[in-house]
mmCIF file of C-alpha atoms in Angstrom:
data_model
loop_
_atom_site.group_PDB
_atom_site.id
_atom_site.type_symbol
_atom_site.label_atom_id
_atom_site.label_comp_id
_atom_site.label_asym_id
_atom_site.label_seq_id
_atom_site.Cartn_x
_atom_site.Cartn_y
_atom_site.Cartn_z
ATOM 1 C CA MET A 1 43.598 18.134 -30.837
ATOM 2 C CA ARG A 2 43.893 14.860 -32.738
ATOM 3 C CA THR A 3 47.323 13.346 -32.014
ATOM 4 C CA ILE A 4 49.552 13.133 -28.943
ATOM 5 C CA TYR A 5 53.021 11.727 -28.254
ATOM 6 C CA MET A 6 53.318 9.888 -24.953
ATOM 7 C CA LEU A 7 56.374 9.540 -22.734
ATOM 8 C CA MET A 8 56.426 7.640 -19.457
ATOM 9 C CA HIS A 9 58.713 6.069 -16.885
ATOM 10 C CA LYS A 10 59.463 2.538 -18.061
ATOM 11 C CA HIS A 11 60.199 1.299 -14.541
ATOM 12 C CA LYS A 12 56.885 2.351 -13.025
ATOM 13 C CA PRO A 13 55.038 -0.559 -11.370
ATOM 14 C CA ASP A 14 52.583 -2.009 -13.905
ATOM 15 C CA ALA A 15 53.867 0.342 -16.604
ATOM 16 C CA ASP A 16 52.144 -1.734 -19.301
ATOM 17 C CA GLY A 17 48.735 -1.578 -17.635
ATOM 18 C CA LEU A 18 49.131 2.117 -16.929
ATOM 19 C CA ALA A 19 50.052 2.825 -20.559
ATOM 20 C CA ARG A 20 47.040 0.881 -21.836
ATOM 21 C CA ARG A 21 44.735 2.830 -19.545
ATOM 22 C CA VAL A 22 46.072 6.123 -20.911
ATOM 23 C CA ILE A 23 45.821 4.917 -24.528
ATOM 24 C CA ASP A 24 42.214 3.816 -24.026
ATOM 25 C CA SER A 25 41.237 7.170 -22.498
ATOM 26 C CA PHE A 26 42.559 9.058 -25.528
ATOM 27 C CA ALA A 27 41.117 6.552 -28.018
ATOM 28 C CA ARG A 28 37.594 6.993 -26.597
ATOM 29 C CA VAL A 29 37.623 10.654 -27.665
ATOM 30 C CA GLY A 30 39.241 10.035 -31.049
ATOM 31 C CA ILE A 31 42.784 11.133 -30.207
ATOM 32 C CA SER A 32 45.489 8.870 -31.619
ATOM 33 C CA VAL A 33 48.548 8.043 -29.514
ATOM 34 C CA SER A 34 52.156 7.778 -30.666
ATOM 35 C CA ALA A 35 54.878 6.952 -28.179
ATOM 36 C CA GLU A 36 58.503 6.313 -27.436
ATOM 37 C CA PRO A 37 59.951 3.351 -29.367
ATOM 38 C CA TRP A 38 60.423 1.176 -26.254
ATOM 39 C CA LEU A 39 56.745 1.516 -25.392
ATOM 40 C CA VAL A 40 55.547 0.735 -28.910
ATOM 41 C CA GLN A 41 57.795 -2.314 -28.984
ATOM 42 C CA ARG A 42 56.595 -3.531 -25.602
ATOM 43 C CA LEU A 43 52.850 -3.096 -26.162
ATOM 44 C CA GLY A 44 52.583 -3.641 -29.915
ATOM 45 C CA GLU A 45 50.377 -1.634 -32.256
ATOM 46 C CA GLU A 46 47.393 -3.872 -31.482
ATOM 47 C CA SER A 47 47.163 -1.947 -28.200
ATOM 48 C CA GLY A 48 46.151 1.156 -30.142
ATOM 49 C CA ILE A 49 49.535 2.778 -29.867
ATOM 50 C CA ARG A 50 51.665 3.513 -32.902
ATOM 51 C CA ALA A 51 55.178 4.534 -33.792
ATOM 52 C CA GLY A 52 55.602 8.162 -34.729
ATOM 53 C CA MET A 53 57.644 11.310 -34.335
ATOM 54 C CA PRO A 54 56.819 13.907 -31.679
ATOM 55 C CA GLN A 55 57.003 16.796 -34.145
ATOM 56 C CA ALA A 56 54.083 15.276 -36.053
ATOM 57 C CA CYS A 57 51.826 15.446 -32.984
ATOM 58 C CA ASP A 58 49.739 18.208 -31.431
ATOM 59 C CA ALA A 59 51.045 17.744 -27.886
ATOM 60 C CA ILE A 60 53.404 15.797 -25.669
ATOM 61 C CA VAL A 61 51.839 13.865 -22.772
ATOM 62 C CA ALA A 62 54.108 12.901 -19.871
ATOM 63 C CA VAL A 63 52.802 10.066 -17.690
ATOM 64 C CA GLY A 64 54.684 9.899 -14.401
ATOM 65 C CA GLY A 65 56.061 12.279 -11.812
ATOM 66 C CA ASP A 66 57.990 15.513 -12.130
ATOM 67 C CA GLY A 67 61.113 13.676 -13.320
ATOM 68 C CA THR A 68 59.247 12.239 -16.298
ATOM 69 C CA LEU A 69 57.718 15.623 -17.034
ATOM 70 C CA LEU A 70 61.123 17.322 -17.040
ATOM 71 C CA ARG A 71 62.404 14.719 -19.497
ATOM 72 C CA ALA A 72 59.328 15.211 -21.681
ATOM 73 C CA ASN A 73 59.823 18.968 -21.570
ATOM 74 C CA GLU A 74 63.149 18.546 -23.390
ATOM 75 C CA VAL A 75 61.266 16.985 -26.289
ATOM 76 C CA ALA A 76 58.455 19.514 -26.138
ATOM 77 C CA VAL A 77 60.803 22.511 -26.191
ATOM 78 C CA GLU A 78 62.931 21.029 -28.964
ATOM 79 C CA HIS A 79 59.893 20.713 -31.233
ATOM 80 C CA ALA A 80 57.916 23.734 -29.918
ATOM 81 C CA ILE A 81 55.004 21.507 -28.836
ATOM 82 C CA PRO A 82 52.852 22.062 -25.709
ATOM 83 C CA LEU A 83 53.117 19.609 -22.835
ATOM 84 C CA LEU A 84 50.522 17.968 -20.585
ATOM 85 C CA GLY A 85 51.551 16.193 -17.383
ATOM 86 C CA VAL A 86 49.544 13.237 -16.047
ATOM 87 C CA ASN A 87 50.631 12.618 -12.479
ATOM 88 C CA VAL A 88 51.230 9.074 -11.289
ATOM 89 C CA GLY A 89 54.178 10.083 -9.117
ATOM 90 C CA ARG A 90 54.422 11.094 -5.482
ATOM 91 C CA VAL A 91 53.969 14.866 -5.643
ATOM 92 C CA GLY A 92 53.629 16.090 -9.210
ATOM 93 C CA PHE A 93 54.001 19.843 -8.784
ATOM 94 C CA LEU A 94 54.180 20.320 -12.548
ATOM 95 C CA ALA A 95 51.453 17.916 -13.671
ATOM 96 C CA GLU A 96 48.061 19.241 -14.710
ATOM 97 C CA VAL A 97 46.005 16.063 -14.423
ATOM 98 C CA GLU A 98 45.706 13.314 -11.826
ATOM 99 C CA LEU A 99 45.176 9.853 -13.289
ATOM 100 C CA ASP A 100 41.591 9.544 -12.023
ATOM 101 C CA LYS A 101 40.671 12.727 -13.926
ATOM 102 C CA LEU A 102 42.221 11.667 -17.232
ATOM 103 C CA ASP A 103 38.957 10.822 -19.051
ATOM 104 C CA GLU A 104 37.589 14.297 -18.385
ATOM 105 C CA ALA A 105 40.892 15.853 -19.475
ATOM 106 C CA CYS A 106 40.852 13.913 -22.757
ATOM 107 C CA LYS A 107 37.410 15.303 -23.581
ATOM 108 C CA CYS A 108 38.715 18.834 -23.042
ATOM 109 C CA LEU A 109 41.663 18.197 -25.331
ATOM 110 C CA ALA A 110 39.467 16.683 -28.054
ATOM 111 C CA ASP A 111 37.235 19.782 -27.920
ATOM 112 C CA ASN A 112 40.220 22.155 -27.810
ATOM 113 C CA ARG A 113 39.115 23.449 -24.417
ATOM 114 C CA TYR A 114 42.471 24.343 -22.934
ATOM 115 C CA GLU A 115 44.927 27.201 -22.545
ATOM 116 C CA LEU A 116 48.720 27.389 -22.771
ATOM 117 C CA ASP A 117 50.795 28.450 -19.790
ATOM 118 C CA GLU A 118 54.300 29.658 -20.648
ATOM 119 C CA ARG A 119 57.090 29.189 -18.115
ATOM 120 C CA MET A 120 60.528 30.741 -18.324
ATOM 121 C CA MET A 121 63.563 28.485 -18.673
ATOM 122 C CA LEU A 122 67.271 28.893 -17.997
ATOM 123 C CA LYS A 123 70.163 28.674 -20.444
ATOM 124 C CA ALA A 124 73.474 27.564 -18.957
ATOM 125 C CA GLU A 125 76.702 27.790 -20.959
ATOM 126 C CA THR A 126 80.222 26.592 -20.203
ATOM 127 C CA ASP A 127 83.127 25.700 -22.498
ATOM 128 C CA GLY A 128 80.953 25.628 -25.597
ATOM 129 C CA LYS A 129 78.262 23.449 -24.007
ATOM 130 C CA THR A 130 74.696 24.738 -23.701
ATOM 131 C CA MET A 131 72.022 23.317 -21.396
ATOM 132 C CA LEU A 132 68.398 24.346 -20.960
ATOM 133 C CA ALA A 133 66.538 23.914 -17.690
ATOM 134 C CA LEU A 134 62.936 24.394 -16.633
ATOM 135 C CA ASN A 135 63.602 23.847 -12.920
ATOM 136 C CA ASP A 136 67.218 24.487 -12.066
ATOM 137 C CA VAL A 137 70.910 24.354 -12.826
ATOM 138 C CA VAL A 138 72.904 22.862 -9.952
ATOM 139 C CA VAL A 139 76.629 23.148 -9.297
ATOM 140 C CA SER A 140 77.490 20.448 -6.750
ATOM 141 C CA ARG A 141 80.563 18.797 -5.277
ATOM 142 C CA GLY A 142 79.417 15.458 -6.693
ATOM 143 C CA GLY A 143 81.751 12.769 -5.380
ATOM 144 C CA TYR A 144 84.201 15.317 -3.973
ATOM 145 C CA SER A 145 84.748 14.593 -0.252
ATOM 146 C CA ARG A 146 84.947 18.214 0.963
ATOM 147 C CA LEU A 147 82.966 21.413 0.672
ATOM 148 C CA ILE A 148 83.788 23.441 -2.418
ATOM 149 C CA GLY A 149 84.440 27.149 -2.880
ATOM 150 C CA ILE A 150 82.156 28.944 -5.340
ATOM 151 C CA ASN A 151 82.166 32.584 -6.481
ATOM 152 C CA ALA A 152 78.996 34.027 -7.993
ATOM 153 C CA TRP A 153 78.308 37.321 -9.753
ATOM 154 C CA VAL A 154 75.163 39.022 -11.075
ATOM 155 C CA ASP A 155 75.903 41.282 -14.048
ATOM 156 C CA GLY A 156 79.528 41.404 -12.919
ATOM 157 C CA ASP A 157 78.691 42.390 -9.334
ATOM 158 C CA GLN A 158 79.836 39.704 -6.900
ATOM 159 C CA ILE A 159 77.070 38.407 -4.652
ATOM 160 C CA GLY A 160 79.183 36.058 -2.596
ATOM 161 C CA ARG A 161 81.904 33.511 -2.082
ATOM 162 C CA PHE A 162 80.268 30.330 -0.889
ATOM 163 C CA ILE A 163 81.937 27.452 0.932
ATOM 164 C CA ALA A 164 79.204 24.887 0.461
ATOM 165 C CA ASP A 165 78.024 21.607 -0.981
ATOM 166 C CA GLY A 166 76.995 23.555 -4.061
ATOM 167 C CA LEU A 167 74.828 26.261 -5.553
ATOM 168 C CA ILE A 168 71.369 26.107 -7.133
ATOM 169 C CA VAL A 169 70.158 28.559 -9.761
ATOM 170 C CA SER A 170 66.450 28.029 -10.285
ATOM 171 C CA THR A 171 63.437 29.468 -12.063
ATOM 172 C CA PRO A 172 60.205 30.332 -10.241
ATOM 173 C CA THR A 173 58.890 26.976 -11.476
ATOM 174 C CA GLY A 174 61.878 25.272 -9.859
ATOM 175 C CA SER A 175 61.482 27.195 -6.609
ATOM 176 C CA THR A 176 59.342 24.342 -5.221
ATOM 177 C CA GLY A 177 62.033 21.752 -5.978
ATOM 178 C CA TYR A 178 65.630 21.414 -4.810
ATOM 179 C CA SER A 179 65.872 25.131 -4.028
ATOM 180 C CA LEU A 180 62.999 24.839 -1.537
ATOM 181 C CA SER A 181 64.723 21.917 0.196
ATOM 182 C CA ALA A 182 67.886 24.036 0.479
ATOM 183 C CA GLY A 183 66.001 26.889 2.163
ATOM 184 C CA GLY A 184 65.002 28.960 -0.864
ATOM 185 C CA PRO A 185 61.680 30.843 -1.125
ATOM 186 C CA ILE A 186 58.561 29.727 -2.980
ATOM 187 C CA VAL A 187 58.019 32.068 -5.945
ATOM 188 C CA CYS A 188 54.912 32.486 -8.103
ATOM 189 C CA PRO A 189 55.557 31.275 -11.679
ATOM 190 C CA GLU A 190 54.362 34.626 -13.035
ATOM 191 C CA VAL A 191 57.310 36.421 -11.412
ATOM 192 C CA ALA A 192 60.176 36.847 -13.889
ATOM 193 C CA CYS A 193 63.262 36.137 -11.809
ATOM 194 C CA MET A 194 66.074 33.714 -11.025
ATOM 195 C CA LEU A 195 66.963 32.339 -7.592
ATOM 196 C CA VAL A 196 70.487 31.672 -6.334
ATOM 197 C CA THR A 197 70.384 29.277 -3.380
ATOM 198 C CA PRO A 198 73.480 27.872 -1.632
ATOM 199 C CA ILE A 199 73.430 24.213 -0.557
ATOM 200 C CA CYS A 200 74.508 23.742 3.063
ATOM 201 C CA ALA A 201 76.718 26.826 3.075
ATOM 202 C CA HIS A 202 79.364 26.969 5.824
ATOM 203 C CA SER A 203 78.248 30.412 6.985
ATOM 204 C CA LEU A 204 75.365 32.092 8.802
ATOM 205 C CA GLN A 205 75.489 35.065 6.427
ATOM 206 C CA HIS A 206 74.774 33.413 3.081
ATOM 207 C CA ARG A 207 71.117 33.528 2.138
ATOM 208 C CA PRO A 208 69.235 32.898 -1.130
ATOM 209 C CA VAL A 209 69.356 35.761 -3.617
ATOM 210 C CA VAL A 210 66.661 36.720 -6.130
ATOM 211 C CA THR A 211 67.736 38.378 -9.386
ATOM 212 C CA ALA A 212 65.883 39.826 -12.349
ATOM 213 C CA SER A 213 65.357 37.419 -15.233
ATOM 214 C CA SER A 214 67.133 39.875 -17.555
ATOM 215 C CA GLN A 215 70.397 39.583 -15.624
ATOM 216 C CA THR A 216 73.352 37.252 -16.124
ATOM 217 C CA ILE A 217 74.612 34.974 -13.360
ATOM 218 C CA THR A 218 78.277 33.979 -13.570
ATOM 219 C CA ILE A 219 79.772 31.167 -11.505
ATOM 220 C CA GLN A 220 83.381 30.069 -11.009
ATOM 221 C CA LEU A 221 85.053 27.727 -8.564
ATOM 222 C CA ASP A 222 87.267 29.486 -6.024
ATOM 223 C CA GLY A 223 90.372 27.389 -5.662
ATOM 224 C CA ASP A 224 91.534 24.036 -6.909
ATOM 225 C CA TYR A 225 88.167 22.274 -6.756
ATOM 226 C CA HIS A 226 86.217 19.924 -8.968
ATOM 227 C CA ALA A 227 82.438 20.028 -9.272
ATOM 228 C CA MET A 228 79.558 18.844 -11.419
ATOM 229 C CA ILE A 229 76.877 20.781 -13.295
ATOM 230 C CA ALA A 230 73.424 19.278 -13.804
ATOM 231 C CA ALA A 231 70.458 20.872 -15.573
ATOM 232 C CA ASP A 232 67.055 19.557 -14.433
ATOM 233 C CA GLY A 233 68.701 16.504 -12.925
ATOM 234 C CA ARG A 234 70.079 15.229 -16.227
ATOM 235 C CA GLU A 235 73.461 13.573 -16.671
ATOM 236 C CA PRO A 236 75.961 15.980 -15.072
ATOM 237 C CA ILE A 237 79.037 17.420 -16.744
ATOM 238 C CA ARG A 238 82.377 18.132 -15.110
ATOM 239 C CA PHE A 239 83.184 21.651 -13.901
ATOM 240 C CA GLN A 240 86.597 22.653 -12.586
ATOM 241 C CA SER A 241 88.743 25.620 -11.636
ATOM 242 C CA GLY A 242 89.395 27.976 -14.531
ATOM 243 C CA GLN A 243 86.029 27.342 -16.155
ATOM 244 C CA THR A 244 83.153 29.819 -16.183
ATOM 245 C CA LEU A 245 79.457 28.996 -16.068
ATOM 246 C CA THR A 246 77.010 31.670 -17.254
ATOM 247 C CA ILE A 247 73.267 31.379 -16.681
ATOM 248 C CA THR A 248 70.661 33.564 -18.356
ATOM 249 C CA ARG A 249 66.984 33.407 -19.169
ATOM 250 C CA SER A 250 66.398 31.233 -22.216
ATOM 251 C CA ALA A 251 64.642 32.728 -25.217
ATOM 252 C CA GLN A 252 62.681 29.449 -25.428
ATOM 253 C CA PRO A 253 59.852 29.084 -22.910
ATOM 254 C CA ALA A 254 58.224 25.858 -21.807
ATOM 255 C CA ARG A 255 54.534 25.625 -22.687
ATOM 256 C CA PHE A 256 52.144 23.676 -20.484
ATOM 257 C CA ILE A 257 48.571 22.724 -21.296
ATOM 258 C CA ARG A 258 46.178 24.019 -18.637
ATOM 259 C CA LEU A 259 42.600 22.772 -18.552
ATOM 260 C CA GLU A 260 41.222 25.027 -15.839
ATOM 261 C CA PRO A 261 42.376 27.928 -13.668
ATOM 262 C CA ARG A 262 44.416 26.825 -10.677
ATOM 263 C CA SER A 263 45.438 28.638 -7.524
ATOM 264 C CA PHE A 264 49.213 28.374 -7.253
ATOM 265 C CA PHE A 265 49.352 28.585 -3.469
ATOM 266 C CA SER A 266 46.435 26.199 -2.979
ATOM 267 C CA THR A 267 48.200 23.677 -5.211
ATOM 268 C CA ILE A 268 51.458 24.089 -3.298
ATOM 269 C CA ARG A 269 49.705 23.755 0.050
ATOM 270 C CA VAL A 270 47.919 20.559 -0.991
ATOM 271 C CA LYS A 271 50.938 18.969 -2.682
ATOM 272 C CA LEU A 272 53.311 19.705 0.195
ATOM 273 C CA SER A 273 50.752 18.397 2.674
ATOM 274 C CA GLU A 274 50.314 15.171 0.691
ATOM 275 C CA TRP A 275 54.078 14.712 0.459
ATOM 276 C CA SER A 276 54.710 15.317 4.165
ATOM 277 C CA GLN A 277 51.878 12.979 5.184
ATOM 278 C CA GLY A 278 53.146 10.281 2.839
ATOM 279 C CA ALA A 279 56.671 10.614 4.228
ATOM 280 C CA CYS A 280 55.422 10.416 7.817
ATOM 281 C CA ASN A 281 53.351 7.305 7.091
ATOM 282 C CA LYS A 282 56.327 5.345 5.754
#
């Protein structure tokens, strides 16, 4: 690997110093760094960073938390480029490298000592609009003041009518995100499936549902409601009665750079422990 394209959260504390540290780590092993225009403009090319296009690079590097990585994944999938996450966030389920291990990671990349881990994504379609999601597609009441009614089907077979704050359809990768907070199960990324998890459903009978990744999930509002649809937490779009949302497995996978074998459940145990301890110490 010889070139990378860096994305990061511009509002991180000491974003400039953090960016320079990352640039220096890659420069020491002979990997050149291109970046988002705002970062190039802020630091200047004398910092070792340069303007460039992501499609001209060997990999995308996301410096931040899971939110930054999800944003970077849009770019990576669009240009069919692998993605490496450098965690400087709070949890970083998706990141491969912690900041204090970056120098060692850069050496591996320079020597091409890495593997690619493919993760399934979702494709959501409604009224001619198409959205891709690595983590989840969420139908929520948004600013609506009451619970909303939602009907959901799997391959035409109705799985429920939910009176709830919303409904989450997630991938196994997204099972440790919003779906987990709403009571959904943790699923190994190797399992090809989709999860349907209600958000605060007004019923004791509604539970998360797991479907095959080859199936089609269809969602409609039940009654005169208004809702919002958001894919991976991006800017939501309006969803209202009479519209249909279909969710299937995307033909485009996400590709993550992995530097060493990792135990999924050990990672989850450690990350959730760190997060809960951090929350308790606040």
